[in-house]
Tab-separated table of C-alpha atoms in Angstrom:
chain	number	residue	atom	x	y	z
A	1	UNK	CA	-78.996	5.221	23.846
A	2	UNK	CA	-79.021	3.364	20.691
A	3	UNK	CA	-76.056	2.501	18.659
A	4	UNK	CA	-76.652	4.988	16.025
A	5	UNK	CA	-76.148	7.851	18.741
A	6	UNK	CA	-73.884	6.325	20.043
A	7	UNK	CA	-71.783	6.303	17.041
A	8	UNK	CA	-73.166	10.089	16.778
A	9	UNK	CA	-71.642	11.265	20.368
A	10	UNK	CA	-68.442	9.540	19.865
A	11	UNK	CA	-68.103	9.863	16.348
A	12	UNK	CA	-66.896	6.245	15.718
A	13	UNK	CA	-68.675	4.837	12.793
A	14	UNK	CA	-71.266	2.084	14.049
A	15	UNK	CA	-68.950	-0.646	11.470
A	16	UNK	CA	-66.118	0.139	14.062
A	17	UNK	CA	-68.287	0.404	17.519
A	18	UNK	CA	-69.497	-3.218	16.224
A	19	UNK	CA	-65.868	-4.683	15.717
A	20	UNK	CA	-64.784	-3.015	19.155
A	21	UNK	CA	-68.122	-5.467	20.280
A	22	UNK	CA	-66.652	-8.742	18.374
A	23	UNK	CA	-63.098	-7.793	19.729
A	24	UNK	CA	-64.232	-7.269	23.643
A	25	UNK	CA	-62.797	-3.805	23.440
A	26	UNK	CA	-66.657	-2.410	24.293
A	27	UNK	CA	-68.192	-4.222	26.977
A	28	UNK	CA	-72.030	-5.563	25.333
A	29	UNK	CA	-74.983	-3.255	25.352
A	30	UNK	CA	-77.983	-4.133	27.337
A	31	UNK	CA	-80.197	-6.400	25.523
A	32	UNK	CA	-83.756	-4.796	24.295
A	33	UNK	CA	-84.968	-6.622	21.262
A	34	UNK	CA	-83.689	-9.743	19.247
A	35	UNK	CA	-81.708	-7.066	17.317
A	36	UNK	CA	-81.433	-4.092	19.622
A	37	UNK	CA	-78.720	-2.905	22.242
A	38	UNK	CA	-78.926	0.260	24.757
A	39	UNK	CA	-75.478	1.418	26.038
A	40	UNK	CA	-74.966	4.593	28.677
A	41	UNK	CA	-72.226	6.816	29.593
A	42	UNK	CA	-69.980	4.046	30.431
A	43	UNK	CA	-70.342	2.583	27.181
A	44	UNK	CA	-69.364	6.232	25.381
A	45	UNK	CA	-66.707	6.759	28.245
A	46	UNK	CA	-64.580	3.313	27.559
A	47	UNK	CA	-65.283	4.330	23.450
A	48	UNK	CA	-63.455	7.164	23.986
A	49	UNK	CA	-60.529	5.794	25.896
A	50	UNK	CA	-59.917	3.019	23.183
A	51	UNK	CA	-59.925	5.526	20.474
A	52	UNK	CA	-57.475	7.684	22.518
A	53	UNK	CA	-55.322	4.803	23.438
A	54	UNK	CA	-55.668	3.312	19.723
A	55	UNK	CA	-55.380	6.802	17.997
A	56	UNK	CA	-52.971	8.975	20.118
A	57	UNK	CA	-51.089	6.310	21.773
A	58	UNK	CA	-50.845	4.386	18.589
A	59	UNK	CA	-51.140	1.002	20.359
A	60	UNK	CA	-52.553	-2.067	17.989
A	61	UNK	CA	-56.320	-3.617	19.094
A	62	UNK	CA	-54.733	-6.467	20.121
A	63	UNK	CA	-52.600	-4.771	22.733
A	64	UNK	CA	-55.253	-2.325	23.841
A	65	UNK	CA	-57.973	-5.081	24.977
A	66	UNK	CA	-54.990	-6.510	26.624
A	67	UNK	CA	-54.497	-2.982	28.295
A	68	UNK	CA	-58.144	-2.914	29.017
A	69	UNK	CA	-58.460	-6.460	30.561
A	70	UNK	CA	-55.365	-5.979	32.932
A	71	UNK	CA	-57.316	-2.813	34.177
A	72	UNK	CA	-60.479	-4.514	34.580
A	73	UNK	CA	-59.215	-7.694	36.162
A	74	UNK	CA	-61.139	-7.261	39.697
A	75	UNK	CA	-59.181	-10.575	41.439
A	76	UNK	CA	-55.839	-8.167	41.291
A	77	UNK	CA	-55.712	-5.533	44.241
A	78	UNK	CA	-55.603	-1.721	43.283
A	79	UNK	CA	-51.313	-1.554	43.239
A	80	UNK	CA	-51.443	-5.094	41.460
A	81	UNK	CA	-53.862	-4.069	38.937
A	82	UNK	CA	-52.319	-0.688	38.228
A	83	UNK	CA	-49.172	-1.920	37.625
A	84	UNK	CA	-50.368	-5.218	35.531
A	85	UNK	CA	-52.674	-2.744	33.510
A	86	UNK	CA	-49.263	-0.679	33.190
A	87	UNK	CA	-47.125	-3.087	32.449
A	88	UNK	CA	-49.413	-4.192	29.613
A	89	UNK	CA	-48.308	-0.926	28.096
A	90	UNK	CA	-46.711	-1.709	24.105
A	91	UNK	CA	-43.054	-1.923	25.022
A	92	UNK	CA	-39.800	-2.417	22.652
A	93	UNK	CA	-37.807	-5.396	23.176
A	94	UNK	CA	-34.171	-5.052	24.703
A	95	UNK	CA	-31.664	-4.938	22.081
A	96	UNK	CA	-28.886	-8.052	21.537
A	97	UNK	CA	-25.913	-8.549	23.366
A	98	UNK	CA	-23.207	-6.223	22.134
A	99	UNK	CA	-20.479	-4.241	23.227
A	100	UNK	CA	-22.540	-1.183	23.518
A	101	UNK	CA	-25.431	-2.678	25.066
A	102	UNK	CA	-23.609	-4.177	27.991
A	103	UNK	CA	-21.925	-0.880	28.650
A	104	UNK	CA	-25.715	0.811	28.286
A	105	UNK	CA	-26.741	-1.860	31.018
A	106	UNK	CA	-23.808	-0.876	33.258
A	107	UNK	CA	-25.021	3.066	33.208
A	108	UNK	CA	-28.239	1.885	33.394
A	109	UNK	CA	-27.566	-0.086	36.986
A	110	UNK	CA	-25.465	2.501	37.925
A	111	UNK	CA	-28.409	5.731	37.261
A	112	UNK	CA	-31.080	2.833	39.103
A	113	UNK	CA	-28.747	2.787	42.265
A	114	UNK	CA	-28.214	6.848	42.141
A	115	UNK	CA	-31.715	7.386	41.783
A	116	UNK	CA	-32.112	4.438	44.709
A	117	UNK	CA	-35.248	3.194	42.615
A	118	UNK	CA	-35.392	-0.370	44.279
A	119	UNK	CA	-36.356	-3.985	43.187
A	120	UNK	CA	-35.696	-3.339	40.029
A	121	UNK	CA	-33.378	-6.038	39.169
A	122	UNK	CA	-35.299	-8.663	41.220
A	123	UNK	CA	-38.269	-8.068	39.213
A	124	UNK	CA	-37.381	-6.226	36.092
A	125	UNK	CA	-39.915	-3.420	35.154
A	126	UNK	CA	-40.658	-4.017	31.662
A	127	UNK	CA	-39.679	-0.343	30.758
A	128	UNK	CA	-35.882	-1.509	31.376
A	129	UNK	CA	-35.549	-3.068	28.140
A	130	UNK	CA	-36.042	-0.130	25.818
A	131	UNK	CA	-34.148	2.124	28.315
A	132	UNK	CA	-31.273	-0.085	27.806
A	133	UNK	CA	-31.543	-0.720	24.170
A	134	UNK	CA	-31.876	3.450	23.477
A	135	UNK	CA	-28.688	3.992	25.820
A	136	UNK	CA	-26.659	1.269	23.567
A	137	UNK	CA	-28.131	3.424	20.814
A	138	UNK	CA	-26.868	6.786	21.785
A	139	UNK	CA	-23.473	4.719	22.841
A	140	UNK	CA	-22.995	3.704	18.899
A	141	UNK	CA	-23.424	7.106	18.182
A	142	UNK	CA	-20.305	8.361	20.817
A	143	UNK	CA	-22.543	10.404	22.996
A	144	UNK	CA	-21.974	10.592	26.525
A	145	UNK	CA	-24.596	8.583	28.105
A	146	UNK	CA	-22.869	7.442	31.881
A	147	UNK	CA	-25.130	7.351	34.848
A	148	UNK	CA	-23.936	11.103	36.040
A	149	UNK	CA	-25.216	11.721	31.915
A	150	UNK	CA	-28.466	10.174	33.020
A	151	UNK	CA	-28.990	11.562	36.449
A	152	UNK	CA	-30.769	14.502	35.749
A	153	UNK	CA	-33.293	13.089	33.450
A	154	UNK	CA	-33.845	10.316	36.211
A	155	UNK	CA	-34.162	13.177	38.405
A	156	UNK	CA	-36.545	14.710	36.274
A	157	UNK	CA	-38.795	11.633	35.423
A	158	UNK	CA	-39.060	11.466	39.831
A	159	UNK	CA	-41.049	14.337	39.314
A	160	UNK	CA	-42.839	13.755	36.993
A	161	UNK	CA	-44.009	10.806	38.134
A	162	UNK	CA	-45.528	12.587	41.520
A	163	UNK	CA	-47.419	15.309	38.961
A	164	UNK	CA	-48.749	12.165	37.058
A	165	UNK	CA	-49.797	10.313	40.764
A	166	UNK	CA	-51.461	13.223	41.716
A	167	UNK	CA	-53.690	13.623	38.768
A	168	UNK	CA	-54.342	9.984	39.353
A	169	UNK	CA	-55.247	10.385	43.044
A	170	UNK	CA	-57.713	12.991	41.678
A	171	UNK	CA	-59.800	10.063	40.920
A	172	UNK	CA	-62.177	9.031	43.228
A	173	UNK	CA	-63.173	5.717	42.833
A	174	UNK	CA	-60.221	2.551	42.321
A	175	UNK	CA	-62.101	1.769	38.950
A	176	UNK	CA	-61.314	5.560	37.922
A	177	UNK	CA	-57.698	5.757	39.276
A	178	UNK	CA	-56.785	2.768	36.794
A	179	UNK	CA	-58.360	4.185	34.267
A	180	UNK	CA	-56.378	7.301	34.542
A	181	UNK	CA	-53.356	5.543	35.066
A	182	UNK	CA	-53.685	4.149	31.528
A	183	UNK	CA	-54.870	6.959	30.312
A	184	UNK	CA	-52.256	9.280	31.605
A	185	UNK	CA	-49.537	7.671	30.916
A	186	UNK	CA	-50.008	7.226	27.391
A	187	UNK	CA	-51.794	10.114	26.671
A	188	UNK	CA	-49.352	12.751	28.143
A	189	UNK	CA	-46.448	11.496	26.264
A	190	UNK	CA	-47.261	13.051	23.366
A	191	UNK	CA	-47.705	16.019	25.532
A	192	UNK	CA	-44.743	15.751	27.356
A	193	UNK	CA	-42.651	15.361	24.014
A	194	UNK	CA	-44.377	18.467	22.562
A	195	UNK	CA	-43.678	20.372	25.362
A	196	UNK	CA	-39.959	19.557	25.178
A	197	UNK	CA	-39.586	20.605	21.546
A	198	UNK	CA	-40.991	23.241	22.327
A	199	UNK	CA	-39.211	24.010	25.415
A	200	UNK	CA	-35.820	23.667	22.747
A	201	UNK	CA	-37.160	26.455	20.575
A	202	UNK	CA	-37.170	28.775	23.752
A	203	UNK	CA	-33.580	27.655	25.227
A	204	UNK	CA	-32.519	27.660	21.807
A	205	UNK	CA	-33.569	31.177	20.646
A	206	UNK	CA	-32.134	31.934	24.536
A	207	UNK	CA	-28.825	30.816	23.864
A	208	UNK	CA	-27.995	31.034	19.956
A	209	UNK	CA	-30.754	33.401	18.972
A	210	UNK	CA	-29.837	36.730	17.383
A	211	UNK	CA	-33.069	38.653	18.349
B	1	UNK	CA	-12.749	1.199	3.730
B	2	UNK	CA	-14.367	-0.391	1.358
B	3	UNK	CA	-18.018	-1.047	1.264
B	4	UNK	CA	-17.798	-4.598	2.882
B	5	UNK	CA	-16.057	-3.061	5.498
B	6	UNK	CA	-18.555	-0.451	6.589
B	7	UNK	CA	-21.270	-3.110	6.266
B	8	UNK	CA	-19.046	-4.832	8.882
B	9	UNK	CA	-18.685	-1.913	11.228
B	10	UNK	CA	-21.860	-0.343	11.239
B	11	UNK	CA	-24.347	-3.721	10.975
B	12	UNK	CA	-25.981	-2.522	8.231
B	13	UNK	CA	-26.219	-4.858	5.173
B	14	UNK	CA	-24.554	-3.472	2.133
B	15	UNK	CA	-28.085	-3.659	0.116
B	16	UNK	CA	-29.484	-1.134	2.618
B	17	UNK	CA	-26.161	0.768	2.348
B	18	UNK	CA	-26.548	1.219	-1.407
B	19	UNK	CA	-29.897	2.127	-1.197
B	20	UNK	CA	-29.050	4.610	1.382
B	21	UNK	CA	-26.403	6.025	-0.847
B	22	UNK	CA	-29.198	6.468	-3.603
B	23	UNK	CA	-31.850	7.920	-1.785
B	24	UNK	CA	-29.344	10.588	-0.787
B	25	UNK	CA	-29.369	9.903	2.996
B	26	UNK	CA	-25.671	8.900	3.156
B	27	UNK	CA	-22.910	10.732	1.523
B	28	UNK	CA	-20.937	9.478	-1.505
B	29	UNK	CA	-17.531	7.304	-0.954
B	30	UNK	CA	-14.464	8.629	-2.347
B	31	UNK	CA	-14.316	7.197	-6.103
B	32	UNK	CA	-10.875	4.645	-6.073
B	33	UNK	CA	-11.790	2.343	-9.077
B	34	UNK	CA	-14.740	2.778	-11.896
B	35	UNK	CA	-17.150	0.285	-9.727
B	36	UNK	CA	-14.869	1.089	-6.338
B	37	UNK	CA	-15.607	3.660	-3.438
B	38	UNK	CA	-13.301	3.883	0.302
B	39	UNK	CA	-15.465	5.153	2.952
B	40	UNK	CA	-14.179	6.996	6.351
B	41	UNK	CA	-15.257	7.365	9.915
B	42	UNK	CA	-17.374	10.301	9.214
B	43	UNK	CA	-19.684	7.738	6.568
B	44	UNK	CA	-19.854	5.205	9.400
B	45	UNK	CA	-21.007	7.858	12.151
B	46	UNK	CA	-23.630	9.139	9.454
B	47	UNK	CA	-24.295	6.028	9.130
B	48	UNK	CA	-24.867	4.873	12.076
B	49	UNK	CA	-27.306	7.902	12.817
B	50	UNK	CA	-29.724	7.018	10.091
B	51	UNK	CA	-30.248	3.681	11.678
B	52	UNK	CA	-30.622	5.379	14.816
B	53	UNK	CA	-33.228	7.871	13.813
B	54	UNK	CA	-35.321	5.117	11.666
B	55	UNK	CA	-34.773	2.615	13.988
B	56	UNK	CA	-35.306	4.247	17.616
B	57	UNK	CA	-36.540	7.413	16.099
B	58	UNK	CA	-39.210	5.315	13.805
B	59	UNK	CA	-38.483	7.993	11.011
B	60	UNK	CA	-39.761	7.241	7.684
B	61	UNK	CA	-36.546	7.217	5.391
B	62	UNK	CA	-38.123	10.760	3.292
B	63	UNK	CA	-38.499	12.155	6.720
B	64	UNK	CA	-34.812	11.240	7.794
B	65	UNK	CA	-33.354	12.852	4.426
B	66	UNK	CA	-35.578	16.088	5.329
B	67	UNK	CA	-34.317	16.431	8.996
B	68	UNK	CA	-30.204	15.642	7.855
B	69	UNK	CA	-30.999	17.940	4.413
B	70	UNK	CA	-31.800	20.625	7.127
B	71	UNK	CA	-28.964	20.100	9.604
B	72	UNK	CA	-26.723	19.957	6.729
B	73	UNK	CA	-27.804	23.518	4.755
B	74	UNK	CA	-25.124	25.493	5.335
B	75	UNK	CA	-26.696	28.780	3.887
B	76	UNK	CA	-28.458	29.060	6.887
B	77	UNK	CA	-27.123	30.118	10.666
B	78	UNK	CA	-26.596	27.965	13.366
B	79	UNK	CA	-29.975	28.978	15.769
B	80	UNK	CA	-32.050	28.557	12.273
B	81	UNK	CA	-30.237	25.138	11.017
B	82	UNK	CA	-30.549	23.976	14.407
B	83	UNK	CA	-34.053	24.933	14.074
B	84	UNK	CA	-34.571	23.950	10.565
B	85	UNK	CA	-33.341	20.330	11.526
B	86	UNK	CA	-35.346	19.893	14.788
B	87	UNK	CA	-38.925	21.214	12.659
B	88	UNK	CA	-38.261	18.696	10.485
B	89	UNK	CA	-38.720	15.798	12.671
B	90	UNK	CA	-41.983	14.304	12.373
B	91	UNK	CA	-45.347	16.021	14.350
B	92	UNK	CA	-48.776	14.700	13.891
B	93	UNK	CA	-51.247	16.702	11.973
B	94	UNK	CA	-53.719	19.018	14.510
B	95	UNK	CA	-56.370	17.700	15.278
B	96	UNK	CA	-60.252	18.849	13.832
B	97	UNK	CA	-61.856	22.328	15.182
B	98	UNK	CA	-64.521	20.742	17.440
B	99	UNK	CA	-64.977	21.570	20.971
B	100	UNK	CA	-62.751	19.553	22.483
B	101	UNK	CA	-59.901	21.051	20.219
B	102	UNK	CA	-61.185	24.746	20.993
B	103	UNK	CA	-60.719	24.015	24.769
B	104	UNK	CA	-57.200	22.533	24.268
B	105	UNK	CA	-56.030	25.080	22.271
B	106	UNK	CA	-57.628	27.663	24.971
B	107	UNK	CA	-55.433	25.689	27.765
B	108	UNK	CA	-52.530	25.549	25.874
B	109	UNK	CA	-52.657	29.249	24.657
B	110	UNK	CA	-52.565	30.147	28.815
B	111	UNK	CA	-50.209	27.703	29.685
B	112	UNK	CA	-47.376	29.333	26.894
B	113	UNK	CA	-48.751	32.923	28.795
B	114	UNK	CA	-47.856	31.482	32.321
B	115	UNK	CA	-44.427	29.716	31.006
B	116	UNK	CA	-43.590	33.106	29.663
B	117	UNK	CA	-42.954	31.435	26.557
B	118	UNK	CA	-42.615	34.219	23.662
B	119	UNK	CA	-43.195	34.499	20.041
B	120	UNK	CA	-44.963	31.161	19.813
B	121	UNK	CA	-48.223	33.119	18.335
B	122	UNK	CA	-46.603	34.984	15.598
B	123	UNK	CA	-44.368	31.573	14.322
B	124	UNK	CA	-46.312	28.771	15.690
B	125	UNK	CA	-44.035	25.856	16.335
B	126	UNK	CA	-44.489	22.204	14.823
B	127	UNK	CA	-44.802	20.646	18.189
B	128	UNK	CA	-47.879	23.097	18.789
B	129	UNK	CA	-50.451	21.175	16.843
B	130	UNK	CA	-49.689	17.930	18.071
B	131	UNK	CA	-49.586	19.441	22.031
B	132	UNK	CA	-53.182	20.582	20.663
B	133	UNK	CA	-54.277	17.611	19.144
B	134	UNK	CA	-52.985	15.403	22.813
B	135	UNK	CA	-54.518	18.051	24.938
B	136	UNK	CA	-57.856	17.758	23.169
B	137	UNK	CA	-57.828	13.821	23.502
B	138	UNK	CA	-57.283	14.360	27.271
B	139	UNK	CA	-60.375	16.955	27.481
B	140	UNK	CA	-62.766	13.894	25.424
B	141	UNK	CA	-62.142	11.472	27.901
B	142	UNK	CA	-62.774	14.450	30.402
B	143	UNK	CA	-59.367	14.609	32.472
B	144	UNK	CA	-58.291	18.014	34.087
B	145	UNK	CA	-56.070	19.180	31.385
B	146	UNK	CA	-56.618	23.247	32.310
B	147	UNK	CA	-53.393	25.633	32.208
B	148	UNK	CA	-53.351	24.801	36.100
B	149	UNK	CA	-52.587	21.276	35.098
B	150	UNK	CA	-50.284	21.706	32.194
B	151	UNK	CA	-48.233	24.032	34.184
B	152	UNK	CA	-46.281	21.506	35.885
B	153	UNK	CA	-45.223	19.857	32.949
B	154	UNK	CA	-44.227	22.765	31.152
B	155	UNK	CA	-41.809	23.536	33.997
B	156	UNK	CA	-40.524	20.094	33.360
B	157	UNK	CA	-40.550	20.577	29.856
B	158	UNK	CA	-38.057	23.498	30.752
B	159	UNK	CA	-35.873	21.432	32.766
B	160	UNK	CA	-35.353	19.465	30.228
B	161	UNK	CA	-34.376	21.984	27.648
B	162	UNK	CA	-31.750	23.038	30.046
B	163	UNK	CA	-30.029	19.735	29.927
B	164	UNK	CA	-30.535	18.825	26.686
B	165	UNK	CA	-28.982	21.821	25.545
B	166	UNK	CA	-26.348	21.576	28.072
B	167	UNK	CA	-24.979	18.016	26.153
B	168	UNK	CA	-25.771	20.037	22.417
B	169	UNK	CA	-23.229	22.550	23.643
B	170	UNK	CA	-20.567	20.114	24.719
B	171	UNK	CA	-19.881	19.456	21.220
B	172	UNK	CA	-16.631	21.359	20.484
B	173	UNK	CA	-18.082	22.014	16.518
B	174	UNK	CA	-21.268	23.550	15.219
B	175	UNK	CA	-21.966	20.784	13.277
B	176	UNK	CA	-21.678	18.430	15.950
B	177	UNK	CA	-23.972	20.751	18.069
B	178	UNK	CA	-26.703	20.352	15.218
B	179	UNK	CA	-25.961	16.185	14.640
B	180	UNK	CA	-26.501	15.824	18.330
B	181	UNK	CA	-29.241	18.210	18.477
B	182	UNK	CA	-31.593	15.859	16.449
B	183	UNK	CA	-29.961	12.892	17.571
B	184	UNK	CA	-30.357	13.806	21.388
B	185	UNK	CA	-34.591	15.278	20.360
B	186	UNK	CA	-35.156	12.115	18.884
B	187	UNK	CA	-33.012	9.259	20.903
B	188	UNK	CA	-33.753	11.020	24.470
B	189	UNK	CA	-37.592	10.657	23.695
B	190	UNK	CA	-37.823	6.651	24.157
B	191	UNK	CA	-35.141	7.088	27.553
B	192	UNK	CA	-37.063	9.535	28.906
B	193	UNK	CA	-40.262	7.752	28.406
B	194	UNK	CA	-38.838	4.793	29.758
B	195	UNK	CA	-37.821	6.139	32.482
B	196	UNK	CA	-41.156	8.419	33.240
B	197	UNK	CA	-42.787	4.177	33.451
B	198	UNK	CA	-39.949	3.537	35.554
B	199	UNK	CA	-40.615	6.102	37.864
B	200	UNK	CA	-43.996	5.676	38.072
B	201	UNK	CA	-43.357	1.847	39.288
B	202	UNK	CA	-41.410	3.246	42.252
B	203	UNK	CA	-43.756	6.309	43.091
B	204	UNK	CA	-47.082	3.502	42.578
B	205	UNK	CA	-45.771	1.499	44.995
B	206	UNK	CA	-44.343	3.979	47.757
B	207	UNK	CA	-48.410	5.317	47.700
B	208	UNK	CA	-50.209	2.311	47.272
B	209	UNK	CA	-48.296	-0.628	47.638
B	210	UNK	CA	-47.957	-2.582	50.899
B	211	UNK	CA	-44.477	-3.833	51.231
């Protein structure tokens, strides 16, 4: 297809197909004239994943090609490239040295070796820097935030993590399974935070509610 | 304490304490002099929740006043303050009425019917448009995102309802139980994604890793 239907089926203007093109977000078109490009379902496919992952996950260009690249990086091996392409993910940075960040590290070791999640000081997951630095925040605030505090929402992100690896072994090619491990995990957090909120509503209205 | 004082405590510089005080997001001091106010432990724990909910919570300062306006309207009951406070906390907009959105909202619309999850219909909840909006995203790219698939992460979504509300209700006053029920939405959002990433290191590698 041409670029204008391209632009049509995706409905990204062709100004902002062409800048994904400058910024190696969208891989090149196949050449027909001096001044002409065909792309195919590939092309609309990985469109639609950087709008989703610039859109919904809210992540800057910059950080999605970086996404993109880890995932496409073909001298990695399948557990190597899922976790680079992963690990690529935006992430906050860990939050200074005070009082109630050391004691946020200490519950934070202490839920790791509960949970018996391994390896994870040796090679420190980048997720383990925002973990710590929103425990230290809900320390400042005087809420209870231990490991036995923790526990159950380690517990619970377990099993999550086995529904998310199953959707991902849906996938039947290695190409697809990265893909979908990007995808997934930044497009069901919004889903997984809506769900909560609206999971309070109905233990709310359970608990407190009149009717 | 006086204003240099709380600066002290909390972190926060006393030019973003005054212009806290204006825009309403942080109580008044107790007048001492004409250009003199003392401050208390309840102004530094208010305090230190703004930062928490702009900071961690990324909350646009209007949107913070809104959400501690709520939890602070005492004309209304505790289930509806407790609501009034947790609507208040930013959602995304739904998204268009294309297909895509049709489909999610189809999905979703089952998935409430299989979580037994009442009254959603009549009142529609703020989380519902953005659950549409992700859900939609998810059907683009052309992932299984059918009731079938939800339904495991509504389940979860309960779980965690259960425990959050479990830590709401350890707070011996009712407005406690509504302080920590937006802190605990909005701060338990980054530590459960965090550790969703983390757990997705350790199940990646017990499927497809080789040591």
């Amino acid at each position: 297809m041409r670029l204008a239907e391209l632009s049509e089926r995706s409905g990204v203007s062709t100004a902002t197909i062409k800048y994904y093109l400058r910024e190696g977000l969208l891989q090149p078109g196949r050449r027909v004239t001096a001044t002409q490009a065909a792309y195919d379902e590939a092309h609309l496919r990985r469109l639609r994943l950087v709008r989703a992952l610039i859109q919904i996950g809210k992540m800057p260009v910059a950080v999605a090609r970086e996404v993109i690249g880890a995932a496409e990086d073909t001298s990695l091996d399948h557990h190597l490239r899922l976790g680079a392409a992963t690990r690529a993910l935006p992430q906050e940075p860990a939050a200074a040295d005070d009082e109630a960040t050391v004691t946020a590290r200490r519950s934070v070791d202490a839920l790791l070796e509960q949970l018996g999640w391994q390896g994870m000081r040796d090679e420190p997951a980048p997720a383990l820097g925002p973990l710590v630095a929103s425990v230290a925040a809900l320390v400042r605030l005087g809420y209870p935030c231990d490991a036995a505090h923790l526990l159950p929402y380690g517990r619970i992100a377990a099993e999550l993590a086995v529904v998310d690896l199953d959707v991902v072994e849906e996938q039947p090619t290695p190409a697809g399974q990265i893909e979908a491990a990007v995808a997934l995990t930044v497009l069901y957090e919004p889903v997984l935070l809506s769900l909560r909120r609206l999971a309070h509503v109905q233990e709310s209205a359970r608990r407190f509610g009149g009717g």
